[in-house]
CSV table of C-alpha atoms and ligand atoms in Angstrom, one decimal:
chain,number,residue,atom,x,y,z
A,1,UNK,CA,90.9,134.7,104.7
A,2,UNK,CA,94.4,132.8,105.4
A,3,UNK,CA,94.3,129.8,103.4
A,4,UNK,CA,96.5,126.8,103.7
A,5,UNK,CA,96.7,125.5,99.9
A,6,UNK,CA,98.0,121.9,99.5
A,7,UNK,CA,99.0,120.5,96.1
A,8,UNK,CA,99.1,116.7,95.0
A,9,UNK,CA,102.1,115.3,93.9
A,10,UNK,CA,100.0,114.3,91.2
A,11,UNK,CA,99.1,118.0,90.2
A,12,UNK,CA,102.6,118.7,89.9
A,13,UNK,CA,104.0,116.0,88.3
A,14,UNK,CA,101.7,114.6,86.1
A,15,UNK,CA,100.5,111.1,85.4
A,16,UNK,CA,102.5,110.9,81.9
A,17,UNK,CA,106.0,112.3,81.2
A,18,UNK,CA,106.8,111.9,85.0
A,19,UNK,CA,109.3,113.5,86.1
A,20,UNK,CA,110.5,115.3,82.9
A,21,UNK,CA,111.5,118.9,83.6
A,22,UNK,CA,109.3,120.9,81.0
A,23,UNK,CA,106.0,118.7,82.5
A,24,UNK,CA,106.9,120.3,85.9
A,25,UNK,CA,107.5,123.7,85.0
A,26,UNK,CA,103.9,123.0,83.2
A,27,UNK,CA,102.8,122.5,86.1
A,28,UNK,CA,104.3,124.7,88.5
A,29,UNK,CA,102.9,127.4,85.8
A,30,UNK,CA,99.5,125.3,86.3
A,31,UNK,CA,99.6,126.4,89.9
A,32,UNK,CA,100.8,129.8,90.1
A,33,UNK,CA,97.4,130.6,87.7
A,34,UNK,CA,95.1,129.1,90.8
A,35,UNK,CA,97.6,130.9,93.5
A,36,UNK,CA,97.5,134.3,91.7
A,37,UNK,CA,93.4,133.9,91.5
A,38,UNK,CA,93.3,133.3,95.1
A,39,UNK,CA,95.7,136.2,96.3
A,40,UNK,CA,93.9,138.5,94.4
A,41,UNK,CA,90.9,137.7,95.9
A,42,UNK,CA,92.5,138.9,98.8
A,43,UNK,CA,93.4,135.9,100.9
A,44,UNK,CA,97.0,134.8,102.2
A,45,UNK,CA,98.0,132.3,101.3
A,46,UNK,CA,101.0,129.3,102.6
A,47,UNK,CA,101.2,126.7,100.1
A,48,UNK,CA,102.6,122.8,100.6
A,49,UNK,CA,102.7,120.2,98.3
A,50,UNK,CA,103.6,116.3,97.7
A,51,UNK,CA,106.7,114.9,96.7
A,52,UNK,CA,105.7,111.1,95.7
A,53,UNK,CA,107.5,111.2,92.1
A,54,UNK,CA,110.2,113.8,92.9
A,55,UNK,CA,111.6,111.7,96.3
A,56,UNK,CA,111.4,108.1,94.1
A,57,UNK,CA,113.1,109.4,91.5
A,58,UNK,CA,115.7,110.8,93.6
A,59,UNK,CA,115.8,107.4,95.2
A,60,UNK,CA,116.6,105.6,92.4
A,61,UNK,CA,119.3,108.5,91.4
A,62,UNK,CA,121.3,107.5,94.6
A,63,UNK,CA,120.7,103.5,94.1
A,64,UNK,CA,122.0,104.1,90.2
A,65,UNK,CA,125.2,106.4,91.3
A,66,UNK,CA,126.0,104.4,94.5
A,67,UNK,CA,129.1,103.2,93.0
A,68,UNK,CA,130.4,107.2,92.4
A,69,UNK,CA,128.5,109.1,95.0
A,70,UNK,CA,127.5,107.7,98.7
A,71,UNK,CA,123.6,107.7,98.6
A,72,UNK,CA,122.0,110.0,101.1
A,73,UNK,CA,119.4,109.1,103.9
A,74,UNK,CA,115.8,109.6,102.4
A,75,UNK,CA,115.2,112.4,105.0
A,76,UNK,CA,118.0,114.4,103.1
A,77,UNK,CA,116.3,113.4,100.1
A,78,UNK,CA,112.9,115.1,101.0
A,79,UNK,CA,114.7,118.1,102.3
A,80,UNK,CA,116.2,117.8,99.0
A,81,UNK,CA,112.7,117.6,96.8
A,82,UNK,CA,111.5,120.8,99.3
A,83,UNK,CA,114.3,122.8,97.1
A,84,UNK,CA,113.3,121.6,94.0
A,85,UNK,CA,109.5,121.9,93.8
A,86,UNK,CA,110.0,125.1,96.1
A,87,UNK,CA,112.0,126.7,93.8
A,88,UNK,CA,109.9,126.3,90.7
A,89,UNK,CA,106.6,127.3,92.7
A,90,UNK,CA,108.5,130.5,94.3
A,91,UNK,CA,109.7,131.1,90.1
A,92,UNK,CA,106.2,130.4,88.5
A,93,UNK,CA,104.3,132.1,91.5
A,94,UNK,CA,106.7,135.3,91.6
A,95,UNK,CA,106.3,135.8,87.4
A,96,UNK,CA,102.9,135.4,87.9
A,97,UNK,CA,102.5,137.8,90.4
A,98,UNK,CA,104.6,140.5,88.6
A,99,UNK,CA,102.5,140.1,85.4
A,100,UNK,CA,99.6,141.4,87.6
A,101,UNK,CA,101.7,143.8,89.3
A,102,UNK,CA,101.7,142.7,92.5
A,103,UNK,CA,104.7,143.0,94.5
A,104,UNK,CA,104.5,139.9,97.0
A,105,UNK,CA,107.3,138.0,97.7
A,106,UNK,CA,107.6,134.2,97.5
A,107,UNK,CA,109.8,132.4,99.6
A,108,UNK,CA,109.9,128.6,100.2
A,109,UNK,CA,111.1,127.2,103.9
A,110,UNK,CA,112.9,123.9,104.4
A,111,UNK,CA,110.5,122.4,107.0
A,112,UNK,CA,111.1,120.1,109.6
A,113,UNK,CA,108.3,118.5,110.7
A,114,UNK,CA,108.1,116.4,114.7
A,115,UNK,CA,107.2,112.7,114.5
A,116,UNK,CA,107.3,110.1,117.4
A,117,UNK,CA,110.5,108.2,117.7
A,118,UNK,CA,107.6,105.9,119.4
A,119,UNK,CA,105.0,106.1,116.2
A,120,UNK,CA,103.7,102.6,115.8
A,121,UNK,CA,104.4,103.2,111.8
A,122,UNK,CA,108.3,102.6,112.4
A,123,UNK,CA,107.4,98.7,113.3
A,124,UNK,CA,105.1,98.5,110.5
A,125,UNK,CA,106.4,100.4,107.3
A,126,UNK,CA,103.6,100.5,104.6
A,127,UNK,CA,104.3,103.9,102.2
A,128,UNK,CA,105.8,102.8,99.2
A,129,UNK,CA,108.2,104.7,97.5
A,130,UNK,CA,110.5,104.6,94.5
A,131,UNK,CA,110.9,101.9,91.8
A,132,UNK,CA,109.5,98.8,91.4
A,133,UNK,CA,111.6,95.8,91.7
A,134,UNK,CA,111.8,92.0,90.7
A,135,UNK,CA,112.1,89.6,93.7
A,136,UNK,CA,115.8,89.2,93.0
A,137,UNK,CA,117.0,92.9,93.0
A,138,UNK,CA,114.5,92.8,96.3
A,139,UNK,CA,116.0,90.6,98.1
A,140,UNK,CA,119.5,91.9,97.3
A,141,UNK,CA,118.4,95.1,98.0
A,142,UNK,CA,117.2,94.6,101.3
A,143,UNK,CA,120.2,92.7,102.1
A,144,UNK,CA,122.8,95.4,101.4
A,145,UNK,CA,121.0,98.6,102.5
A,146,UNK,CA,118.6,96.9,104.9
A,147,UNK,CA,115.1,98.3,102.7
A,148,UNK,CA,112.0,96.8,104.0
A,149,UNK,CA,110.8,95.8,100.5
A,150,UNK,CA,107.1,94.4,100.4
A,151,UNK,CA,105.1,93.1,97.4
A,152,UNK,CA,102.8,95.4,95.8
A,153,UNK,CA,100.9,93.8,93.1
A,154,UNK,CA,99.3,90.8,93.3
A,155,UNK,CA,101.8,89.5,90.2
A,156,UNK,CA,103.9,90.5,87.5
A,157,UNK,CA,107.7,90.2,87.4
A,158,UNK,CA,108.6,93.6,89.2
A,159,UNK,CA,106.0,93.4,91.6
A,160,UNK,CA,108.4,94.6,94.8
A,161,UNK,CA,108.6,98.3,96.2
A,162,UNK,CA,110.7,99.6,99.1
A,163,UNK,CA,107.8,100.7,102.3
A,164,UNK,CA,108.9,103.5,104.8
A,165,UNK,CA,107.4,104.0,107.6
A,166,UNK,CA,104.7,106.8,107.3
A,167,UNK,CA,104.1,108.4,111.4
A,168,UNK,CA,101.8,110.5,112.0
A,169,UNK,CA,102.9,114.7,112.1
A,170,UNK,CA,103.2,115.7,115.6
A,171,UNK,CA,104.2,119.4,114.9
A,172,UNK,CA,105.7,122.0,112.2
A,173,UNK,CA,109.4,123.3,113.3
A,174,UNK,CA,109.9,125.9,112.0
A,175,UNK,CA,106.2,126.9,112.8
A,176,UNK,CA,107.2,130.8,114.3
A,177,UNK,CA,108.9,131.7,111.1
A,178,UNK,CA,106.0,130.5,108.6
A,179,UNK,CA,103.6,132.8,110.9
A,180,UNK,CA,106.1,135.8,110.8
A,181,UNK,CA,106.7,135.5,107.1
A,182,UNK,CA,103.0,135.0,106.3
A,183,UNK,CA,101.8,138.0,108.3
A,184,UNK,CA,105.0,140.0,106.8
A,185,UNK,CA,102.6,139.8,103.3
A,186,UNK,CA,104.7,136.7,102.2
A,187,UNK,CA,103.5,133.8,100.2
A,188,UNK,CA,105.3,131.0,102.2
A,189,UNK,CA,105.8,127.5,100.7
A,190,UNK,CA,106.2,125.0,103.8
A,191,UNK,CA,106.1,121.4,104.4
A,192,UNK,CA,106.7,120.4,101.0
A,193,UNK,CA,106.1,116.5,100.8
A,194,UNK,CA,104.9,116.2,104.0
A,195,UNK,CA,108.1,118.0,105.8
A,196,UNK,CA,111.3,116.5,106.9
A,197,UNK,CA,110.2,113.8,109.8
A,198,UNK,CA,112.4,114.3,112.6
A,199,UNK,CA,112.5,113.3,116.0
A,200,UNK,CA,114.0,115.0,119.0
A,201,UNK,CA,116.3,113.4,121.8
A,202,UNK,CA,116.3,113.9,125.4
A,203,UNK,CA,117.8,116.8,125.4
A,204,UNK,CA,115.6,118.1,122.6
A,205,UNK,CA,118.4,118.1,119.5
A,206,UNK,CA,116.5,116.6,116.6
A,207,UNK,CA,117.5,113.9,114.3
A,208,UNK,CA,116.1,112.7,110.9
A,209,UNK,CA,114.7,109.9,110.7
A,210,UNK,CA,113.7,108.0,107.7
A,211,UNK,CA,109.9,107.9,106.7
A,212,UNK,CA,108.0,109.9,104.8
A,213,UNK,CA,104.9,111.9,106.3
A,214,UNK,CA,101.9,112.0,104.7
A,215,UNK,CA,101.3,115.3,103.2
A,216,UNK,CA,97.8,115.8,103.6
A,217,UNK,CA,98.2,115.3,107.6
A,218,UNK,CA,101.1,117.2,107.4
A,219,UNK,CA,99.4,120.1,105.8
A,220,UNK,CA,96.8,120.1,108.0
A,221,UNK,CA,99.0,120.6,111.1
A,222,UNK,CA,100.9,123.3,108.7
A,223,UNK,CA,97.2,124.9,108.6
A,224,UNK,CA,97.0,124.7,112.6
A,225,UNK,CA,100.4,126.1,113.2
A,226,UNK,CA,99.4,129.0,111.2
A,227,UNK,CA,96.3,129.5,112.4
A,228,UNK,CA,94.4,129.3,108.7
A,229,UNK,CA,90.9,129.9,108.5
A,230,UNK,CA,90.7,127.1,105.2
A,231,UNK,CA,92.7,124.3,104.0
A,232,UNK,CA,92.6,123.7,100.3
A,233,UNK,CA,93.6,120.8,99.3
A,234,UNK,CA,94.2,120.4,95.4
A,235,UNK,CA,94.0,117.2,93.5
A,236,UNK,CA,93.1,115.4,89.8
A,237,UNK,CA,89.3,114.9,90.7
A,238,UNK,CA,86.5,117.6,90.9
A,239,UNK,CA,85.0,116.1,94.0
A,240,UNK,CA,85.1,113.8,97.3
A,241,UNK,CA,83.0,110.9,95.5
A,242,UNK,CA,80.7,108.5,97.7
A,243,UNK,CA,81.1,104.6,95.8
A,244,UNK,CA,84.1,106.3,93.6
A,245,UNK,CA,84.8,104.4,90.7
A,246,UNK,CA,81.7,101.9,91.3
A,247,UNK,CA,78.1,102.0,89.7
A,248,UNK,CA,76.1,104.6,91.9
A,249,UNK,CA,79.3,107.1,92.3
A,250,UNK,CA,78.5,110.6,93.2
A,251,UNK,CA,80.0,113.5,94.0
A,252,UNK,CA,79.6,115.2,97.2
A,253,UNK,CA,79.0,119.2,97.5
A,254,UNK,CA,79.3,119.3,101.3
A,255,UNK,CA,79.7,117.2,104.2
A,256,UNK,CA,79.9,117.9,108.0
A,257,UNK,CA,83.1,116.2,110.2
A,258,UNK,CA,80.7,113.7,111.5
A,259,UNK,CA,79.2,112.9,107.9
A,260,UNK,CA,82.8,112.8,106.4
A,261,UNK,CA,83.6,110.5,109.5
A,262,UNK,CA,80.4,107.8,109.1
A,263,UNK,CA,81.7,107.9,105.1
A,264,UNK,CA,85.3,107.1,105.8
A,265,UNK,CA,84.0,104.1,108.1
A,266,UNK,CA,82.1,102.7,105.4
A,267,UNK,CA,85.2,102.6,103.5
A,268,UNK,CA,84.9,105.3,100.5
A,269,UNK,CA,88.2,106.9,101.2
A,270,UNK,CA,91.2,104.7,100.7
A,271,UNK,CA,94.0,104.6,102.7
A,272,UNK,CA,96.7,105.7,100.2
A,273,UNK,CA,94.9,108.3,98.4
A,274,UNK,CA,91.3,109.9,99.3
A,275,UNK,CA,91.6,108.8,103.0
A,276,UNK,CA,94.4,111.4,104.2
A,277,UNK,CA,92.5,114.7,102.5
A,278,UNK,CA,89.3,114.1,104.2
A,279,UNK,CA,90.8,112.9,107.3
A,280,UNK,CA,92.5,115.9,107.3
A,281,UNK,CA,89.7,118.3,106.6
A,282,UNK,CA,88.0,116.6,109.5
A,283,UNK,CA,90.7,117.0,111.8
A,284,UNK,CA,91.2,121.0,110.8
A,285,UNK,CA,87.5,121.4,111.4
A,286,UNK,CA,87.2,119.6,114.8
A,287,UNK,CA,90.1,121.7,115.7
A,288,UNK,CA,88.9,124.8,115.2
A,289,UNK,CA,89.6,125.5,111.4
A,290,UNK,CA,86.6,127.3,109.7
A,291,UNK,CA,86.3,125.1,106.3
A,292,UNK,CA,88.0,122.4,104.7
A,293,UNK,CA,87.9,121.9,100.5
A,294,UNK,CA,89.0,119.3,98.4
A,295,UNK,CA,88.9,120.1,94.6
A,296,UNK,CA,90.1,119.9,91.4
A,297,UNK,CA,93.8,121.7,90.9
A,298,UNK,CA,92.5,123.7,87.9
A,299,UNK,CA,89.6,125.2,90.1
A,300,UNK,CA,91.2,126.2,93.4
A,301,UNK,CA,90.2,129.8,93.3
A,302,UNK,CA,86.8,129.0,92.4
A,303,UNK,CA,86.4,126.1,95.1
A,304,UNK,CA,87.2,128.3,97.8
A,305,UNK,CA,84.1,130.5,96.9
A,306,UNK,CA,82.0,127.6,97.0
A,307,UNK,CA,81.4,127.2,93.1
A,308,UNK,CA,83.7,123.8,93.2
A,309,UNK,CA,85.0,121.1,94.9
A,310,UNK,CA,83.9,119.2,98.2
A,311,UNK,CA,83.4,121.3,101.6
A,312,UNK,CA,83.7,120.0,104.7
A,313,UNK,CA,82.6,122.0,107.8
A,314,UNK,CA,82.7,121.2,111.7
A,315,UNK,CA,79.5,119.5,113.1
A,316,UNK,CA,76.7,122.8,113.6
A,317,UNK,CA,76.1,123.1,117.4
A,318,UNK,CA,73.2,122.5,118.7
A,319,UNK,CA,71.6,125.6,118.3
A,320,UNK,CA,72.5,126.2,114.8
A,321,UNK,CA,70.7,123.0,114.6
A,322,UNK,CA,67.5,124.6,115.1
A,323,UNK,CA,68.3,126.8,112.1
A,324,UNK,CA,67.6,126.4,108.9
A,325,UNK,CA,71.0,126.3,107.1
A,326,UNK,CA,72.1,129.5,105.4
A,327,UNK,CA,72.5,129.3,101.8
B,1,ADP,P1,97.6,113.9,95.3
B,1,ADP,O1,98.5,113.3,94.6
B,1,ADP,O2,96.8,114.9,94.9
B,1,ADP,O3,97.7,113.5,96.8
B,1,ADP,P2,96.2,110.5,95.1
B,1,ADP,O4,96.6,109.9,94.1
B,1,ADP,O5,96.7,110.9,96.8
B,1,ADP,O6,97.0,112.2,94.6
B,1,ADP,O7,94.6,110.9,95.6
B,1,ADP,C1,93.5,111.5,94.7
B,1,ADP,C2,93.0,110.4,93.6
B,1,ADP,O8,92.3,109.4,94.8
B,1,ADP,C3,92.1,110.1,92.8
B,1,ADP,O9,93.2,110.5,91.7
B,1,ADP,C4,91.2,109.5,92.4
B,1,ADP,O10,91.8,108.5,91.9
B,1,ADP,C5,91.3,108.9,93.8
B,1,ADP,N1,90.0,108.3,95.1
B,1,ADP,C6,90.3,107.9,95.7
B,1,ADP,N2,88.8,107.8,96.7
B,1,ADP,C7,88.2,108.4,95.5
B,1,ADP,C8,87.0,108.8,96.3
B,1,ADP,N3,86.0,108.9,96.9
B,1,ADP,N4,86.4,110.4,95.9
B,1,ADP,C9,87.5,110.8,94.7
B,1,ADP,N5,88.7,110.4,94.0
B,1,ADP,C10,88.9,109.5,94.8
B,2,MG,MG1,98.0,112.1,98.2
């Protein structure tokens, strides 16, 4: 199978000691173990990853050093985190393969993702990034840098954060090159942080825009682009849950696209976290992909074989419905 594996920013950065180099290496090492297992099982792997914590730190660094070094726009920071995280994954996956005498190149592709300049998200930024600010700083930054700042916590001194648009990904600019690399036997890291969002002008020339594309929705686009059989989204929970964090919480082993849409409609999957993962899997199977899986980043290989996680498949066709479900 050809599998697109999406690693969560949390899985890469951890919820403690955020941004510390050694912690990121440890997490890249943990991820590399899973990728190794998937490769050993005979699958082709395209890997993508989030960048929330990393791009937030980088944005803060820009602000702190603005007097000495000119701050770069957000789309440039997006590209920088693709290099940062891609490098660690390349290195650690490369080391893991070498230990097992598997000769496979691992390569990261700086990836641009097309978005629509008319996307409604540009008029309604919702995705919080970077540090939390008090009201005074928030007001100053809004004036000085044109940031859109929103209150993201109901109370507390530092309750404000910059919000940026999160437009829909339309296509992967480097899709052809990524597919060629995968077919050549390489393990490819692509579309990191949801990709660098770009919009074409009338003549088709691209320019970067200050936005952050959702990495799960971009992973789905990537899976379509490389004609993947499976989309495996790895995060820090074992399964998708119904009534998450509430009485009667229960894990879902498998669901069809229609069942997933129904649960989503009932509010089980919040917009900022589980929502886009489920939606990405649903879109993938509705557009012809065989399987979507959401699982723990510690059990990726196992989940792909059906031993863990939540599996999302297309609705059965009328003929299949008459048959007993296999396995
Ligand atoms: P990632 O960095 O992997 O994208 P997110 O924080 O965006 O991680 O999403 C994973 C989180 O979603 C979990 O840590 C969990 O707290 C939360 N979550 C929200 N709703 C659900 C649900 N219905 N089932 C499982 N986890 C959920
Ligand atoms: Mg997320």
